[in-house]
Tab-separated table of C-alpha atoms in Angstrom:
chain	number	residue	atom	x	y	z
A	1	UNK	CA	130.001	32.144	102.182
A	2	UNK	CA	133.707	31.955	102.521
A	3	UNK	CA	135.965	29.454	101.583
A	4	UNK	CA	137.182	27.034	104.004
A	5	UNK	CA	140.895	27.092	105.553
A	6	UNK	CA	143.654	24.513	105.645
A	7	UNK	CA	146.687	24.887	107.898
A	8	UNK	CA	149.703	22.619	106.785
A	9	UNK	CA	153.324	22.019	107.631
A	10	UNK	CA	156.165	20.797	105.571
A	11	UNK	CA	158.972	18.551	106.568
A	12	UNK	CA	161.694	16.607	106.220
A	13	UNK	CA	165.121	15.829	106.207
A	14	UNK	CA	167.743	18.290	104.851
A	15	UNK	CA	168.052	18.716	101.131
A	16	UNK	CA	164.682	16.928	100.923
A	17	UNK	CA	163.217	19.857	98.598
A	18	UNK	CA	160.842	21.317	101.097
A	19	UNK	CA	161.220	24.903	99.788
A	20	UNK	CA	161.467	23.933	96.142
A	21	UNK	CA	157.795	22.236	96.959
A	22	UNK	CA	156.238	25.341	98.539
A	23	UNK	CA	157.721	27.724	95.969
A	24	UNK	CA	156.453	25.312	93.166
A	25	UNK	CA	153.006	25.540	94.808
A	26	UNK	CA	153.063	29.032	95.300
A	27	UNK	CA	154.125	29.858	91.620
A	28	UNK	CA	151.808	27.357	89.968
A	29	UNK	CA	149.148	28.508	92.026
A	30	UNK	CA	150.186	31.933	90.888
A	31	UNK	CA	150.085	32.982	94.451
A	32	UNK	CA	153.338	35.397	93.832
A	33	UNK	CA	153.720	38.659	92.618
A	34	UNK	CA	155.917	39.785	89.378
A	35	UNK	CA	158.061	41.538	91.425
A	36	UNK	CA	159.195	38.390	93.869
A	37	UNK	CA	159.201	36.012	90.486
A	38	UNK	CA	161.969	38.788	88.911
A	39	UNK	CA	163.800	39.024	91.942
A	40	UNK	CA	163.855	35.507	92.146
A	41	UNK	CA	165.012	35.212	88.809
A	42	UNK	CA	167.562	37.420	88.757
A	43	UNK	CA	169.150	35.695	92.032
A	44	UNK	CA	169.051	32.272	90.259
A	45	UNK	CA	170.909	33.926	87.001
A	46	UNK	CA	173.185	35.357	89.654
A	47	UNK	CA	173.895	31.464	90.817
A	48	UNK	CA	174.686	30.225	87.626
A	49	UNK	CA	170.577	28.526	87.461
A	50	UNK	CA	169.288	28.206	84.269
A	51	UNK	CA	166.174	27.850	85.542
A	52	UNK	CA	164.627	30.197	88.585
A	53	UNK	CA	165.345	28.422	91.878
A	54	UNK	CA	161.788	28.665	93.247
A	55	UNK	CA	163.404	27.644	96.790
A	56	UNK	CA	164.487	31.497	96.761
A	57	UNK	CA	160.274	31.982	97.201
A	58	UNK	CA	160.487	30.656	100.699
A	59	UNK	CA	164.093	31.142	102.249
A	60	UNK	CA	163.723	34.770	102.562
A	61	UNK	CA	166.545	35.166	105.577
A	62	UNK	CA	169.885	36.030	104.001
A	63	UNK	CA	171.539	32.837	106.193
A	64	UNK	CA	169.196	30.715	104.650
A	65	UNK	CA	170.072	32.208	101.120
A	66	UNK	CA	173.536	32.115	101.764
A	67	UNK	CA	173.647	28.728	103.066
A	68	UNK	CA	170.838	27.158	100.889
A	69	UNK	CA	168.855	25.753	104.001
A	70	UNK	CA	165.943	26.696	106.083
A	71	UNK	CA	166.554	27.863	109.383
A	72	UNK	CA	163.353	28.770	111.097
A	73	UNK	CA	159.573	28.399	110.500
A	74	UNK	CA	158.478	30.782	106.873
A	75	UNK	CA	154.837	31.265	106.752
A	76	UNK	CA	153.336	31.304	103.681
A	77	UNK	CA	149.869	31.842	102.929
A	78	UNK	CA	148.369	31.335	99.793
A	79	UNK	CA	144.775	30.169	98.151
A	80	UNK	CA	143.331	28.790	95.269
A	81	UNK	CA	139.211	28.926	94.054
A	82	UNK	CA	138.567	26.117	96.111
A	83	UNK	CA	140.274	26.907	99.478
A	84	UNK	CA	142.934	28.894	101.670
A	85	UNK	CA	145.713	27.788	103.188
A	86	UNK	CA	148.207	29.107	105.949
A	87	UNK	CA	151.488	26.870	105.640
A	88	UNK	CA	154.250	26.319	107.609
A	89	UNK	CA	157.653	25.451	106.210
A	90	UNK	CA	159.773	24.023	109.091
A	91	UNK	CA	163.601	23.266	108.776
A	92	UNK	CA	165.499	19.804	107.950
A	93	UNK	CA	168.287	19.850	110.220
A	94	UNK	CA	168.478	18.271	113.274
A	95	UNK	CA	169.327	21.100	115.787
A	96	UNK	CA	166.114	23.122	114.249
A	97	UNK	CA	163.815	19.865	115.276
A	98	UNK	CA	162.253	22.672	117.908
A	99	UNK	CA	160.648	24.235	114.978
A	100	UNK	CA	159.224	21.707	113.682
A	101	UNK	CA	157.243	21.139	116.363
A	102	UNK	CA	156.386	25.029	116.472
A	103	UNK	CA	155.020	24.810	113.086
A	104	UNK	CA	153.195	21.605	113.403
A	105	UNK	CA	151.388	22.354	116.735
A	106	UNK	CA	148.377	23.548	114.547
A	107	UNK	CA	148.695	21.768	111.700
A	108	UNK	CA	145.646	19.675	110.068
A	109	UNK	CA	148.126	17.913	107.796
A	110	UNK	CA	151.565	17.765	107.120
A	111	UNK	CA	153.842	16.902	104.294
A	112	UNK	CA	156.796	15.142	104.998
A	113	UNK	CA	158.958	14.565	102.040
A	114	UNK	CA	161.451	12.183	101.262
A	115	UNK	CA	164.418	12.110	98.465
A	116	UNK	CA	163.698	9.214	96.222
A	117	UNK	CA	167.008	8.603	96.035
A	118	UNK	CA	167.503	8.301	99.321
A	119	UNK	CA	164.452	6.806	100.823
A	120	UNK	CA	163.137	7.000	104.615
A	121	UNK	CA	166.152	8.113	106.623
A	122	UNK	CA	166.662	8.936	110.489
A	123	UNK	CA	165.570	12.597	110.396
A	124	UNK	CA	162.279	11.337	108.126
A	125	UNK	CA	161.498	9.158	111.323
A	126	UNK	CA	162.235	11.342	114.064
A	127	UNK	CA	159.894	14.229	112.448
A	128	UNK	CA	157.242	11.238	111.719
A	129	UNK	CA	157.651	10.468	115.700
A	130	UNK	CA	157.221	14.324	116.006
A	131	UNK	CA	154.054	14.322	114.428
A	132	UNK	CA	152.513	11.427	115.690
A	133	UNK	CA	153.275	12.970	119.014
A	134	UNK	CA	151.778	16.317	118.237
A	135	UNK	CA	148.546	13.850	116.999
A	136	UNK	CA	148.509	15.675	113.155
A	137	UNK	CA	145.570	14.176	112.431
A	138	UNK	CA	146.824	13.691	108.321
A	139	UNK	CA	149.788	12.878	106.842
A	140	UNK	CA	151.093	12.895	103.003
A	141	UNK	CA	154.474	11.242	102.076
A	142	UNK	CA	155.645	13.671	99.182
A	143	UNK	CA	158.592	10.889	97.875
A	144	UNK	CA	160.332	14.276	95.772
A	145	UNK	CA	162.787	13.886	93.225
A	146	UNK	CA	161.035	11.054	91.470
A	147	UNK	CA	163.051	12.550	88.148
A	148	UNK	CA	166.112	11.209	89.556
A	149	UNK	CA	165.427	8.134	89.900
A	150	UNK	CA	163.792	8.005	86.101
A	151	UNK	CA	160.296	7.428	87.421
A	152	UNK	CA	160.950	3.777	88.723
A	153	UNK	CA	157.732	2.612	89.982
A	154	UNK	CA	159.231	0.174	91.794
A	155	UNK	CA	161.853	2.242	93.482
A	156	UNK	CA	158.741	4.845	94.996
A	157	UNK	CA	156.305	1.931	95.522
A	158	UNK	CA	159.081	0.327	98.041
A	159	UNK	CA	159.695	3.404	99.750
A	160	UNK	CA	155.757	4.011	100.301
A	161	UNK	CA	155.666	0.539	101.470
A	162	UNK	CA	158.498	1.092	104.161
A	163	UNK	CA	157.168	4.608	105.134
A	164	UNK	CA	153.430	2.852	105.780
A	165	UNK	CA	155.180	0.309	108.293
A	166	UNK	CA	156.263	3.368	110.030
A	167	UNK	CA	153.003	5.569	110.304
A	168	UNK	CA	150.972	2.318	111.291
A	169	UNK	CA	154.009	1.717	114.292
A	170	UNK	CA	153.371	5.782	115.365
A	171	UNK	CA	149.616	5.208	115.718
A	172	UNK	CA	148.658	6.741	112.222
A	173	UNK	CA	145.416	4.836	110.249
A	174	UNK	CA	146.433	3.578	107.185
A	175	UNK	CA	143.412	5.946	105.692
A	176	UNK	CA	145.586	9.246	107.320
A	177	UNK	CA	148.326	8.596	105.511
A	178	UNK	CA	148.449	9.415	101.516
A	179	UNK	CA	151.705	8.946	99.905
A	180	UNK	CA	151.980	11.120	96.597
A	181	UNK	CA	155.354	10.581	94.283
A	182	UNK	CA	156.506	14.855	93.344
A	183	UNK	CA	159.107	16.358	91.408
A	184	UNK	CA	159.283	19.885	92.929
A	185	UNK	CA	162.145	21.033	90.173
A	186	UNK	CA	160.323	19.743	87.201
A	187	UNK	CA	156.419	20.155	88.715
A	188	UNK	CA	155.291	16.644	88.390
A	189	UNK	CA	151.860	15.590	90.820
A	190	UNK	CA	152.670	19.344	92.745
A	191	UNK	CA	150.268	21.121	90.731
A	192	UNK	CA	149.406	19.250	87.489
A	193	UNK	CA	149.771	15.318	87.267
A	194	UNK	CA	152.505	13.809	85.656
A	195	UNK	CA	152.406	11.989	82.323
A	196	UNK	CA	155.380	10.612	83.606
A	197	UNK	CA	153.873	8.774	86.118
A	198	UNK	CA	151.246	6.243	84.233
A	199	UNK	CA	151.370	4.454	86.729
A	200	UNK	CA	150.719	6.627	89.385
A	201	UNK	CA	146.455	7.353	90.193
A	202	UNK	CA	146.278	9.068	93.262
A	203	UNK	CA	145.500	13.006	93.240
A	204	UNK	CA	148.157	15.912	92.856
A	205	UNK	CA	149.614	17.759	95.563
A	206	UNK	CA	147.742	20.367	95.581
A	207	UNK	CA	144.548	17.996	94.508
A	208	UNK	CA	144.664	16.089	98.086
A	209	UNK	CA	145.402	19.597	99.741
A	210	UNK	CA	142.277	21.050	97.977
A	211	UNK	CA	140.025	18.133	98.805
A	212	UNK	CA	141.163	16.708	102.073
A	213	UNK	CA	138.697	17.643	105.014
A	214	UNK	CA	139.469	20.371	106.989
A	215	UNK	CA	137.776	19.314	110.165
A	216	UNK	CA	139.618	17.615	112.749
A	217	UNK	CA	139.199	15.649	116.043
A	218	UNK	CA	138.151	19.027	117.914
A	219	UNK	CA	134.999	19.088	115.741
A	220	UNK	CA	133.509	15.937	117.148
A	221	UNK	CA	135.170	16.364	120.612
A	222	UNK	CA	133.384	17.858	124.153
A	223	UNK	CA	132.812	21.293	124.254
A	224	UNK	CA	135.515	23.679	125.185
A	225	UNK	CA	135.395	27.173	125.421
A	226	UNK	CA	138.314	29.113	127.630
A	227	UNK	CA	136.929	32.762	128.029
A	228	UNK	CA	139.396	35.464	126.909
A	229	UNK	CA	136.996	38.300	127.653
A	230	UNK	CA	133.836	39.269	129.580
A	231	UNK	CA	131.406	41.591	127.998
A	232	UNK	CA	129.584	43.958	129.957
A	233	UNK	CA	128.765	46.782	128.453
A	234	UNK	CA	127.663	49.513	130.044
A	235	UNK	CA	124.677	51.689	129.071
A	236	UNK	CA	120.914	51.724	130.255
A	237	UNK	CA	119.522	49.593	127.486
A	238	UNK	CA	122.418	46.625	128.033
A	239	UNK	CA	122.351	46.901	131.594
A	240	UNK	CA	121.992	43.278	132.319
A	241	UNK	CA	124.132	41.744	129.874
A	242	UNK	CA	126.948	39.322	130.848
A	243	UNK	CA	128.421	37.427	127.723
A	244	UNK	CA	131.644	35.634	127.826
A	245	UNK	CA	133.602	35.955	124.582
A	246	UNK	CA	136.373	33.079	123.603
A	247	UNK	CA	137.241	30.642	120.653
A	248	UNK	CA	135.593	27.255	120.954
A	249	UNK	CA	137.821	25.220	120.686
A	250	UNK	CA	136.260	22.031	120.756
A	251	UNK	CA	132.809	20.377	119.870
A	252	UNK	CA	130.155	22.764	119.172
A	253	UNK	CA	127.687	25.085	121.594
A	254	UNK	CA	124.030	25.569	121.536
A	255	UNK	CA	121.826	27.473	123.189
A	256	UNK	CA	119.732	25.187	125.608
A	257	UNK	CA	122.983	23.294	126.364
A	258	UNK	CA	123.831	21.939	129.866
A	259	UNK	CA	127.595	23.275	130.982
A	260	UNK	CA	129.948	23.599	133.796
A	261	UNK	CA	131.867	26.118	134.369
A	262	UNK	CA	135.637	25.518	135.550
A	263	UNK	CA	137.280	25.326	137.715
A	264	UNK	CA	135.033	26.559	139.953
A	265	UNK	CA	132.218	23.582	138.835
A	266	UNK	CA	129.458	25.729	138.667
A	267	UNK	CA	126.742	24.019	136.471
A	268	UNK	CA	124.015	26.132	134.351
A	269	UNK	CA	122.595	26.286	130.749
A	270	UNK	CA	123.412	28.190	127.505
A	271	UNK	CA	121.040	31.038	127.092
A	272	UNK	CA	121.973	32.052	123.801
A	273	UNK	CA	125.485	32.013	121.956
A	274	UNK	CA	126.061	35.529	119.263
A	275	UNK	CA	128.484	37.114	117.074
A	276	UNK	CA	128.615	40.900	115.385
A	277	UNK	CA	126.180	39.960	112.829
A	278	UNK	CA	123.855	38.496	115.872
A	279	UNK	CA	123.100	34.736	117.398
A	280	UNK	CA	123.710	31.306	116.255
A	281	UNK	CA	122.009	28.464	116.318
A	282	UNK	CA	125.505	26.294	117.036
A	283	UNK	CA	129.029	27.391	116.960
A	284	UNK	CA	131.430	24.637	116.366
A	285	UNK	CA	135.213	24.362	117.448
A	286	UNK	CA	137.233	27.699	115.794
A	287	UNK	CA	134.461	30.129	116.111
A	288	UNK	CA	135.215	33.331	117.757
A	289	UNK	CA	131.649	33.103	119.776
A	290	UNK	CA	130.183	35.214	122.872
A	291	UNK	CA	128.281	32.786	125.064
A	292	UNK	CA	125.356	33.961	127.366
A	293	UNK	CA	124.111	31.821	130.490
A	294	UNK	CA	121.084	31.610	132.460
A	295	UNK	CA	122.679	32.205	135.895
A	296	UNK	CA	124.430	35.148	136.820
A	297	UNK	CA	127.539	33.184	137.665
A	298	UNK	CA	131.201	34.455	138.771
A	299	UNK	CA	133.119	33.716	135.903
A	300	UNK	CA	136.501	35.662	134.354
A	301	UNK	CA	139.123	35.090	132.107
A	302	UNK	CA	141.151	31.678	132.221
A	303	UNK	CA	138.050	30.178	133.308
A	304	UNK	CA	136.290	27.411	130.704
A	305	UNK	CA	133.094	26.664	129.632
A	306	UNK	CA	132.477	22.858	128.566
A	307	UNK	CA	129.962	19.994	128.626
A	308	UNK	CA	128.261	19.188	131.392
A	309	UNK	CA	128.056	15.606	130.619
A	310	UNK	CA	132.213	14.939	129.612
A	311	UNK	CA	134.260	17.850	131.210
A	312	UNK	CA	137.632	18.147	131.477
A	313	UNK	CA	139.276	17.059	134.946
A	314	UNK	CA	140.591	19.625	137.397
A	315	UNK	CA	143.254	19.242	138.370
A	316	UNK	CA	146.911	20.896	139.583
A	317	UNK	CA	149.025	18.181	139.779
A	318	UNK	CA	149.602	16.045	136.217
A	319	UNK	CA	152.250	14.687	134.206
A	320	UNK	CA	152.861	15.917	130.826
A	321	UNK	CA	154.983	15.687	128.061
A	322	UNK	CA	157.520	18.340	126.939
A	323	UNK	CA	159.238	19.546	123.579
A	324	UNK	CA	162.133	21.464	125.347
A	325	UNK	CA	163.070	24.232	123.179
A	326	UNK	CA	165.327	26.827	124.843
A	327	UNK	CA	168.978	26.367	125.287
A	328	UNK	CA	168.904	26.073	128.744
A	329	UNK	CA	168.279	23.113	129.737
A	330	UNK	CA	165.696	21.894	132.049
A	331	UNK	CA	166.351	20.460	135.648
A	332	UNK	CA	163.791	19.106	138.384
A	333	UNK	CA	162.694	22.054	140.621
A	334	UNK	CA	162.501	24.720	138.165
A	335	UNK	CA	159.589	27.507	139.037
A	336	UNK	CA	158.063	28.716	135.621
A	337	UNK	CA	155.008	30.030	134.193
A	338	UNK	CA	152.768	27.405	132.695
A	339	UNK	CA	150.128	29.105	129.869
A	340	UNK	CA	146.940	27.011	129.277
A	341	UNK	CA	144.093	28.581	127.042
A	342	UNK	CA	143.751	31.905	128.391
A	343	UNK	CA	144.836	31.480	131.979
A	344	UNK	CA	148.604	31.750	132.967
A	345	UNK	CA	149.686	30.424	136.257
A	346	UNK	CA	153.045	29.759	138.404
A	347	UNK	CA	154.489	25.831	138.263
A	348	UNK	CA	157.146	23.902	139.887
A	349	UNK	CA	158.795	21.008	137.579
A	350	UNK	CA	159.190	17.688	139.322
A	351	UNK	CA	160.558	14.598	138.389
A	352	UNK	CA	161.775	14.148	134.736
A	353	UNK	CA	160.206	10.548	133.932
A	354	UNK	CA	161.441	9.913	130.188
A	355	UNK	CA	163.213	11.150	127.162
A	356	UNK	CA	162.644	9.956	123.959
A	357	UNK	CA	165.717	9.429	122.219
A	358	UNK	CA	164.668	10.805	118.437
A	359	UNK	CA	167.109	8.182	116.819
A	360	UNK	CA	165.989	4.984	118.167
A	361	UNK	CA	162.622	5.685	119.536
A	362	UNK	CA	163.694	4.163	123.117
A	363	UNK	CA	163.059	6.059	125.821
A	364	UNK	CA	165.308	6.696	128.883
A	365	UNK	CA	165.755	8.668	132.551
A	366	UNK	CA	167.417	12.287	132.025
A	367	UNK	CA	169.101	14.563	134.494
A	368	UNK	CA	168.017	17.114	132.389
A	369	UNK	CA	165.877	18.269	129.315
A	370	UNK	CA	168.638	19.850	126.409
A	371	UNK	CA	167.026	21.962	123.668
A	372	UNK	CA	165.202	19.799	121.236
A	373	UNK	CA	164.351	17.199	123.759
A	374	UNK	CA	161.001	15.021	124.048
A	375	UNK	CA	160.303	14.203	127.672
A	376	UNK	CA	157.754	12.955	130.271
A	377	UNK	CA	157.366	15.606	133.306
A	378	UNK	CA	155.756	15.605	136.793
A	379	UNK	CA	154.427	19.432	137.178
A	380	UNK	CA	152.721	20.789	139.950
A	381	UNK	CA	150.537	24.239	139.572
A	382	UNK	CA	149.701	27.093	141.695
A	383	UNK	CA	146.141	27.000	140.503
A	384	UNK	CA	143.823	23.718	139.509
A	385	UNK	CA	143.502	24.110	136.100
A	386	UNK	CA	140.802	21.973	133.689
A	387	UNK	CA	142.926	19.932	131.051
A	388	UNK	CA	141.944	17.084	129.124
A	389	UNK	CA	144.847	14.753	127.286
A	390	UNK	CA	146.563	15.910	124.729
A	391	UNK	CA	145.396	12.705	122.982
A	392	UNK	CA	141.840	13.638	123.594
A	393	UNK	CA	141.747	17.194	122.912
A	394	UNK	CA	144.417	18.972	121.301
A	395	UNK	CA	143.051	22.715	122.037
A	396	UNK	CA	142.943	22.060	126.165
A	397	UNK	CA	145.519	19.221	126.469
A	398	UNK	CA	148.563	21.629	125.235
A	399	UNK	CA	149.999	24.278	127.274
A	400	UNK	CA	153.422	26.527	127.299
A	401	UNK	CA	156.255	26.754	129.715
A	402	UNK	CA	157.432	30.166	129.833
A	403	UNK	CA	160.439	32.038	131.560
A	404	UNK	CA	159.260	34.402	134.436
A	405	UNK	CA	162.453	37.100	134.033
A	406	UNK	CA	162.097	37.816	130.118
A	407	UNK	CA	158.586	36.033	129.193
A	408	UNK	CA	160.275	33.917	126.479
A	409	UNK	CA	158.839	30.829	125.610
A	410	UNK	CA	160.489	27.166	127.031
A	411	UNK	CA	158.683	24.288	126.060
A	412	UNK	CA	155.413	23.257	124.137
A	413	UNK	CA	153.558	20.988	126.787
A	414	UNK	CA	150.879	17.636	125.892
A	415	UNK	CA	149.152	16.924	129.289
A	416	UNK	CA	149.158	13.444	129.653
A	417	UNK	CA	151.849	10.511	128.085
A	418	UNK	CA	150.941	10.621	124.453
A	419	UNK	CA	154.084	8.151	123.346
A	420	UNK	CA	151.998	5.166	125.329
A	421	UNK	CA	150.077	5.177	122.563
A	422	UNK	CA	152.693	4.878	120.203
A	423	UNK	CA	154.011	1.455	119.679
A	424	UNK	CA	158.117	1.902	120.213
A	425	UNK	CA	160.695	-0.378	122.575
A	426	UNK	CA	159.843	-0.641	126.346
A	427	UNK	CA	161.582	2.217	128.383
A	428	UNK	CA	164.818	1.317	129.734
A	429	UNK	CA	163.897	0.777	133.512
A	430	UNK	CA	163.120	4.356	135.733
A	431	UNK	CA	162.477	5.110	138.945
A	432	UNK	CA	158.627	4.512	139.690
A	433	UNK	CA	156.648	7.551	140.444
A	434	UNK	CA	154.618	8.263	143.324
């Protein structure tokens, strides 16, 4: 049997030591090749480094090099004898907050580091807020740089204690949040614990990434299942077979189970649900499945497959929120293309309820939606389309906004108003909607 998977995101402010962390991880986990660890080397010497900048792992675009920050999203994979992991590196400053979200949108977990020196600062809030809003379902404070502050217990404990305040205001339980005190320069609590940290009995890094669970909120969610493909083969011994191939990506599928399909609302049963190496008795959320049926129903791509007894809602009319990331911004009125699961559709933009002002957490009425903007949206759709809340179900509650002239991607979309949840100041007073 294969080992298990972990996705994970880093982030944090600028200068934090994101990329010194994933480089330490990667070269204590051995997970890099002589040739990159002597190229790596040899540009530290070049810099005057006594010691190999293992930043130099990660930043592999020559801007980043040049200007010593990250700039986009690197994706490292690595794994250890206990389990693999695909992680995301996402940058510090401000302007790049856009890729954060890109590279925590399927996250399990992310790491957001702090400088001990420095403590929680704006940008360590506004990519907490981030996160909360993209519902990561686990969080780890990685307070880095503990070495310059000489290990003062006191110093870290304080910051942990100001950083829980935080997570518990942005909707995270106090058991998703682990806070772990790091030294990605030196290695202390990344990979091996610290003996410079006596005080300090929580797991390593790399301990809480090995051990953490892997499933999420999808597992225990309704079933979803958005066909991609429909199977029909044709020869004289498969004559009669119909299967509908997909990802679940929610709950899990048996055969015997009562479903509807949408968004037609045809009901019928699970006849049997298979793979290459042959049927299943369950497939849970992430397995590439083909589901049979016991009615011959009319059913195609960007159609889904759920529960019968807690399906998602049709509908073509919703609000949603946005994380705006092109540079043109968006007005009220704007015709797009609007990408859910596997179906793709036309959609007209309507009122813009709320931003969410990043700094300060308050939330006001825009004219328009600039790059890197969080805000509330009316859209309307050319086709009904089943969605759940983003706060429900991550899998069928997010969607992308996508230019019809060059097919480039807008916006990341979370059906429903996932900052009510989250307890920041009353919104500055809006127009009411219909």
């Amino acid at each position: 049997m294969g080992k298990d998977l972990l996705r994970f995101a880093t982030a944090g402010s600028v200068d934090d030591g994101k990329s010194t962390l994933v480089g330490r991880l990667l070269y204590d986990t051995k997970s890099v090749l002589a040739d990159q660890i002597e190229a790596v080397q040899r540009a530290s010497v070049d810099k005057g480094l006594s010691t190999p900048d293992l930043s130099l792992l990660v930043d592999g675009l020559r801007a980043e090099r040049e200007q010593g920050i990250t700039i986009d999203v690197a994706y490292r994979y690595f794994g250890t004898p206990t389990r693999e992991f695909v992680l995301a590196d996402t940058p510090g400053h401000v302007q790049y907050t856009r890729n954060t979200v890109t590279g925590a949108s399927t996250a399990e977990l992310a790491v957001l580091l702090v400088d001990a020196r420095h403590g929680v600062v704006e940008q360590t809030r506004r990519h907490a807020a981030v996160l909360a809003l993209l519902r990561v379902p686990r969080l780890v404070l990685a307070i880095n740089k503990i070495d310059l502050v000489d290990y003062d217990q006191a110093v870290l404990e304080a910051i942990g204690k100001e950083f829980a305040g935080l997570a518990r205001s942005l909707g995270f339980a106090d058991d998703a949040v682990v806070t772990i005190p790091v030294s990605a320069l030196v290695g202390d609590n990344v990979v091996e614990r610290s003996a410079r940290t006596p005080w300090y009995e929580g797991p390593t890094l790399l301990g809480h990434l090995e051990s953490v669970p892997v499933t999420g909120p999808e597992a225990d969610a309704p079933f979803r299942l958005p066909v991609q493909y429909v199977i029909r083969p044709r020869t004289e011994e498969l004559h009669d077979y119909r299967g509908y191939a997909g990802q679940v990506a929610s709950g899990t599928v048996r055969p015997g189970d009562e479903v509807v399909v949408l968004p037609g609302g045809h009901r019928t049963t699970v006849a049997s649900v298979e793979t290459a190496d042959g049927p299943l008795a369950a497939a849970a959320a992430g397995r590439s499945v083909t589901v049979l049926l016991t009615d011959d129903i009319d059913l195609s791509r960007g159609d889904v497959i759920a529960a019968a007894g807690a399906p998602p809602r049709v509908t073509d009319d919703f609000d949603a929120t946005l994380c705006w990331l092109a540079e043109k911004p968006l007005r009220p009125g704007a015709r797009l293309l609007l990408k859910h699961g596997t179906r793709t559709t036309q959609v007209i933009v309507g009122e813009l309820r709320d931003r969410l002002d990043t700094d300060t957490f308050a939330l006001n009425v825009p004219e328009t939606l600039q790059i890197n903007d969080i805000g509330r949206v009316a859209l309307r759709t050319a086709d009904p389309l089943p969605v759940d809340d983003y706060a429900d179900i991550r899998a069928t509650g997010g969607f992308l906004l996508i230019d019809p002239p060059t097919g480039n991607t807008l916006a990341a979309g979370l059906v429903g108003d996932p900052l009510v949840l989250v307890d920041l100041p009353s919104r500055e007073p809006s127009t009411p909607g219909p």
